[in-house]
Amino acid sequence: METRVNIMEKGGNGLKALFGVGGYLKKSKVEHSLLELIAFRIAQINGCAYCLDMHAKEARAAGETEQRIYSLSSWREMSIYTDRERAALAWAEAVNGHDVPQDLFDEAKKHFSDEEIFDMTLSVGTSATWNKLNIALTPIKPGSYTVGQFS
């Protein structure tokens, strides 16, 4: 598929806001590797190939193993994720799916502060926004991302 709208060229002001949110999230108390796993999982669910490439590379750079990245779609069945990570992934999936029951919030509260829950929620929303932009407007060639490219 060819680029429909060059978002870097035509969406400059809007992208500045998204990059600003990304800058805020880099300072989050939620560990960077976990935010990368969340972004990767949201890209899996939303089907964004470019974001899968980007977040797999960033997760590796943050210390994630190949097994943990490759197994993320079946995190519920894998013993390689901590209870904190499981709570974060359940939260992320629920937020992305627009159905966040009280029991998921209660579980997230066992592992995260209110600020961290806010940051994870913001991360899910931002990831989903990038997914939608890439899928709808600019199918940037997956595989072309380099670690830290948008830092």
PDB file of C-alpha atoms in Angstrom:
ATOM      1  CA  MET A   1       0.000   0.000   0.000  1.00  0.00           C
ATOM      2  CA  GLU A   2       1.237   3.470  -0.767  1.00  0.00           C
ATOM      3  CA  THR A   3       1.294   6.373   1.631  1.00  0.00           C
ATOM      4  CA  ARG A   4      -2.070   8.114   1.674  1.00  0.00           C
ATOM      5  CA  VAL A   5      -1.030  11.138   3.724  1.00  0.00           C
ATOM      6  CA  ASN A   6       2.520  11.893   4.754  1.00  0.00           C
ATOM      7  CA  ILE A   7       1.836  12.454   8.435  1.00  0.00           C
ATOM      8  CA  MET A   8       5.331  13.774   9.126  1.00  0.00           C
ATOM      9  CA  GLU A   9       4.849  16.437   6.474  1.00  0.00           C
ATOM     10  CA  LYS A  10       1.146  17.257   6.823  1.00  0.00           C
ATOM     11  CA  GLY A  11       0.511  16.538  10.495  1.00  0.00           C
ATOM     12  CA  GLY A  12       3.380  18.427  12.069  1.00  0.00           C
ATOM     13  CA  ASN A  13       1.470  20.326  14.762  1.00  0.00           C
ATOM     14  CA  GLY A  14      -0.578  17.316  15.788  1.00  0.00           C
ATOM     15  CA  LEU A  15       2.484  15.102  15.867  1.00  0.00           C
ATOM     16  CA  LYS A  16       4.295  17.593  18.100  1.00  0.00           C
ATOM     17  CA  ALA A  17       1.589  16.962  20.686  1.00  0.00           C
ATOM     18  CA  LEU A  18       1.957  13.181  20.359  1.00  0.00           C
ATOM     19  CA  PHE A  19       5.740  13.387  20.607  1.00  0.00           C
ATOM     20  CA  GLY A  20       5.250  15.554  23.693  1.00  0.00           C
ATOM     21  CA  VAL A  21       3.159  12.823  25.305  1.00  0.00           C
ATOM     22  CA  GLY A  22       5.898  10.354  24.398  1.00  0.00           C
ATOM     23  CA  GLY A  23       8.445  12.584  26.117  1.00  0.00           C
ATOM     24  CA  TYR A  24       6.261  12.698  29.230  1.00  0.00           C
ATOM     25  CA  LEU A  25       5.923   8.891  29.247  1.00  0.00           C
ATOM     26  CA  LYS A  26       9.703   8.431  29.001  1.00  0.00           C
ATOM     27  CA  LYS A  27       9.844  10.035  32.478  1.00  0.00           C
ATOM     28  CA  SER A  28       7.106   7.776  33.871  1.00  0.00           C
ATOM     29  CA  LYS A  29       7.621   5.790  37.056  1.00  0.00           C
ATOM     30  CA  VAL A  30       6.383   2.775  35.100  1.00  0.00           C
ATOM     31  CA  GLU A  31       9.487   0.994  33.882  1.00  0.00           C
ATOM     32  CA  HIS A  32      10.345   1.655  30.246  1.00  0.00           C
ATOM     33  CA  SER A  33      10.486  -2.053  29.381  1.00  0.00           C
ATOM     34  CA  LEU A  34       6.919  -2.519  30.650  1.00  0.00           C
ATOM     35  CA  LEU A  35       5.632   0.466  28.666  1.00  0.00           C
ATOM     36  CA  GLU A  36       7.254  -1.093  25.587  1.00  0.00           C
ATOM     37  CA  LEU A  37       5.526  -4.417  26.255  1.00  0.00           C
ATOM     38  CA  ILE A  38       2.228  -2.562  26.598  1.00  0.00           C
ATOM     39  CA  ALA A  39       2.786  -0.693  23.323  1.00  0.00           C
ATOM     40  CA  PHE A  40       3.781  -3.926  21.576  1.00  0.00           C
ATOM     41  CA  ARG A  41       0.665  -5.709  22.855  1.00  0.00           C
ATOM     42  CA  ILE A  42      -1.605  -2.884  21.731  1.00  0.00           C
ATOM     43  CA  ALA A  43       0.048  -2.940  18.287  1.00  0.00           C
ATOM     44  CA  GLN A  44      -0.588  -6.713  18.143  1.00  0.00           C
ATOM     45  CA  ILE A  45      -4.258  -6.242  18.951  1.00  0.00           C
ATOM     46  CA  ASN A  46      -4.672  -3.309  16.557  1.00  0.00           C
ATOM     47  CA  GLY A  47      -2.644  -4.890  13.746  1.00  0.00           C
ATOM     48  CA  CYS A  48      -0.017  -2.185  13.233  1.00  0.00           C
ATOM     49  CA  ALA A  49       3.026  -3.792  11.623  1.00  0.00           C
ATOM     50  CA  TYR A  50       5.210  -0.692  11.848  1.00  0.00           C
ATOM     51  CA  CYS A  51       4.498  -0.311  15.576  1.00  0.00           C
ATOM     52  CA  LEU A  52       5.185  -4.008  16.161  1.00  0.00           C
ATOM     53  CA  ASP A  53       8.602  -3.581  14.560  1.00  0.00           C
ATOM     54  CA  MET A  54       9.320  -0.405  16.508  1.00  0.00           C
ATOM     55  CA  HIS A  55       8.250  -1.678  19.932  1.00  0.00           C
ATOM     56  CA  ALA A  56       9.942  -5.067  19.516  1.00  0.00           C
ATOM     57  CA  LYS A  57      13.212  -3.249  18.823  1.00  0.00           C
ATOM     58  CA  GLU A  58      12.702  -0.776  21.669  1.00  0.00           C
ATOM     59  CA  ALA A  59      11.745  -3.593  24.070  1.00  0.00           C
ATOM     60  CA  ARG A  60      14.923  -5.492  23.176  1.00  0.00           C
ATOM     61  CA  ALA A  61      16.962  -2.330  23.728  1.00  0.00           C
ATOM     62  CA  ALA A  62      15.250  -1.970  27.139  1.00  0.00           C
ATOM     63  CA  GLY A  63      16.396  -5.477  28.081  1.00  0.00           C
ATOM     64  CA  GLU A  64      13.466  -7.644  27.063  1.00  0.00           C
ATOM     65  CA  THR A  65      14.199 -11.154  25.826  1.00  0.00           C
ATOM     66  CA  GLU A  66      13.073 -12.590  22.520  1.00  0.00           C
ATOM     67  CA  GLN A  67      10.951 -15.170  24.342  1.00  0.00           C
ATOM     68  CA  ARG A  68       9.048 -12.549  26.325  1.00  0.00           C
ATOM     69  CA  ILE A  69       8.407 -10.464  23.203  1.00  0.00           C
ATOM     70  CA  TYR A  70       7.356 -13.433  21.069  1.00  0.00           C
ATOM     71  CA  SER A  71       5.126 -14.844  23.823  1.00  0.00           C
ATOM     72  CA  LEU A  72       3.278 -11.641  24.551  1.00  0.00           C
ATOM     73  CA  SER A  73       0.105 -12.627  22.696  1.00  0.00           C
ATOM     74  CA  SER A  74      -0.269 -15.524  25.154  1.00  0.00           C
ATOM     75  CA  TRP A  75       0.876 -13.738  28.308  1.00  0.00           C
ATOM     76  CA  ARG A  76      -1.975 -15.202  30.351  1.00  0.00           C
ATOM     77  CA  GLU A  77      -0.622 -18.729  29.862  1.00  0.00           C
ATOM     78  CA  MET A  78       3.065 -17.922  30.309  1.00  0.00           C
ATOM     79  CA  SER A  79       4.880 -18.002  33.648  1.00  0.00           C
ATOM     80  CA  ILE A  80       7.596 -15.626  32.388  1.00  0.00           C
ATOM     81  CA  TYR A  81       5.608 -12.480  33.252  1.00  0.00           C
ATOM     82  CA  THR A  82       5.373 -11.092  36.785  1.00  0.00           C
ATOM     83  CA  ASP A  83       2.109 -10.359  38.570  1.00  0.00           C
ATOM     84  CA  ARG A  84       2.821  -6.643  38.046  1.00  0.00           C
ATOM     85  CA  GLU A  85       3.278  -7.188  34.306  1.00  0.00           C
ATOM     86  CA  ARG A  86       0.134  -9.313  34.125  1.00  0.00           C
ATOM     87  CA  ALA A  87      -1.866  -6.584  35.847  1.00  0.00           C
ATOM     88  CA  ALA A  88      -0.464  -4.010  33.404  1.00  0.00           C
ATOM     89  CA  LEU A  89      -1.205  -6.140  30.341  1.00  0.00           C
ATOM     90  CA  ALA A  90      -4.745  -6.907  31.525  1.00  0.00           C
ATOM     91  CA  TRP A  91      -5.252  -3.181  32.154  1.00  0.00           C
ATOM     92  CA  ALA A  92      -3.883  -2.246  28.731  1.00  0.00           C
ATOM     93  CA  GLU A  93      -6.064  -4.742  26.892  1.00  0.00           C
ATOM     94  CA  ALA A  94      -9.161  -3.599  28.765  1.00  0.00           C
ATOM     95  CA  VAL A  95      -8.471   0.079  28.133  1.00  0.00           C
ATOM     96  CA  ASN A  96      -7.820  -0.608  24.449  1.00  0.00           C
ATOM     97  CA  GLY A  97     -11.066  -2.604  24.277  1.00  0.00           C
ATOM     98  CA  HIS A  98     -13.090   0.161  25.986  1.00  0.00           C
ATOM     99  CA  ASP A  99     -14.300  -2.113  28.817  1.00  0.00           C
ATOM    100  CA  VAL A 100     -12.505  -1.683  32.131  1.00  0.00           C
ATOM    101  CA  PRO A 101     -14.324  -3.541  34.892  1.00  0.00           C
ATOM    102  CA  GLN A 102     -13.786  -2.697  38.553  1.00  0.00           C
ATOM    103  CA  ASP A 103     -11.951  -5.961  39.287  1.00  0.00           C
ATOM    104  CA  LEU A 104      -9.245  -5.058  36.753  1.00  0.00           C
ATOM    105  CA  PHE A 105      -8.851  -1.651  38.339  1.00  0.00           C
ATOM    106  CA  ASP A 106      -8.635  -3.257  41.775  1.00  0.00           C
ATOM    107  CA  GLU A 107      -5.913  -5.624  40.541  1.00  0.00           C
ATOM    108  CA  ALA A 108      -3.995  -2.778  38.904  1.00  0.00           C
ATOM    109  CA  LYS A 109      -4.179  -0.828  42.197  1.00  0.00           C
ATOM    110  CA  LYS A 110      -2.386  -3.703  43.951  1.00  0.00           C
ATOM    111  CA  HIS A 111       0.666  -3.123  41.752  1.00  0.00           C
ATOM    112  CA  PHE A 112       0.553   0.498  40.616  1.00  0.00           C
ATOM    113  CA  SER A 113       0.042   3.983  42.021  1.00  0.00           C
ATOM    114  CA  ASP A 114      -2.680   6.234  40.637  1.00  0.00           C
ATOM    115  CA  GLU A 115      -0.018   8.128  38.669  1.00  0.00           C
ATOM    116  CA  GLU A 116       1.286   4.886  37.163  1.00  0.00           C
ATOM    117  CA  ILE A 117      -2.241   3.787  36.224  1.00  0.00           C
ATOM    118  CA  PHE A 118      -2.757   7.167  34.568  1.00  0.00           C
ATOM    119  CA  ASP A 119       0.537   6.788  32.691  1.00  0.00           C
ATOM    120  CA  MET A 120      -0.328   3.271  31.501  1.00  0.00           C
ATOM    121  CA  THR A 121      -3.749   4.461  30.352  1.00  0.00           C
ATOM    122  CA  LEU A 122      -2.177   7.382  28.512  1.00  0.00           C
ATOM    123  CA  SER A 123       0.338   4.992  26.960  1.00  0.00           C
ATOM    124  CA  VAL A 124      -2.459   2.749  25.659  1.00  0.00           C
ATOM    125  CA  GLY A 125      -4.324   5.707  24.179  1.00  0.00           C
ATOM    126  CA  THR A 126      -1.207   7.118  22.576  1.00  0.00           C
ATOM    127  CA  SER A 127      -0.202   3.726  21.183  1.00  0.00           C
ATOM    128  CA  ALA A 128      -3.669   3.228  19.735  1.00  0.00           C
ATOM    129  CA  THR A 129      -3.530   6.690  18.157  1.00  0.00           C
ATOM    130  CA  TRP A 130      -0.184   5.923  16.494  1.00  0.00           C
ATOM    131  CA  ASN A 131      -1.584   2.555  15.351  1.00  0.00           C
ATOM    132  CA  LYS A 132      -4.567   4.246  13.739  1.00  0.00           C
ATOM    133  CA  LEU A 133      -2.446   6.908  12.043  1.00  0.00           C
ATOM    134  CA  ASN A 134      -0.068   4.323  10.620  1.00  0.00           C
ATOM    135  CA  ILE A 135      -2.796   1.931   9.497  1.00  0.00           C
ATOM    136  CA  ALA A 136      -5.128   4.533   7.981  1.00  0.00           C
ATOM    137  CA  LEU A 137      -2.762   7.098   6.496  1.00  0.00           C
ATOM    138  CA  THR A 138       0.880   6.186   6.331  1.00  0.00           C
ATOM    139  CA  PRO A 139       1.906   2.592   6.010  1.00  0.00           C
ATOM    140  CA  ILE A 140       5.555   3.276   6.796  1.00  0.00           C
ATOM    141  CA  LYS A 141       7.528   0.260   5.723  1.00  0.00           C
ATOM    142  CA  PRO A 142       7.755  -2.157   8.668  1.00  0.00           C
ATOM    143  CA  GLY A 143      11.342  -3.057   9.420  1.00  0.00           C
ATOM    144  CA  SER A 144      12.656   0.426   8.754  1.00  0.00           C
ATOM    145  CA  TYR A 145      12.610   1.634  12.370  1.00  0.00           C
ATOM    146  CA  THR A 146      15.865   2.069  14.282  1.00  0.00           C
ATOM    147  CA  VAL A 147      16.052   2.173  18.085  1.00  0.00           C
ATOM    148  CA  GLY A 148      15.680   5.720  19.391  1.00  0.00           C
ATOM    149  CA  GLN A 149      14.601   7.086  16.016  1.00  0.00           C
ATOM    150  CA  PHE A 150      11.931   9.347  17.520  1.00  0.00           C
ATOM    151  CA  SER A 151      13.689  10.217  20.780  1.00  0.00           C
TER     152      SER A 151
END
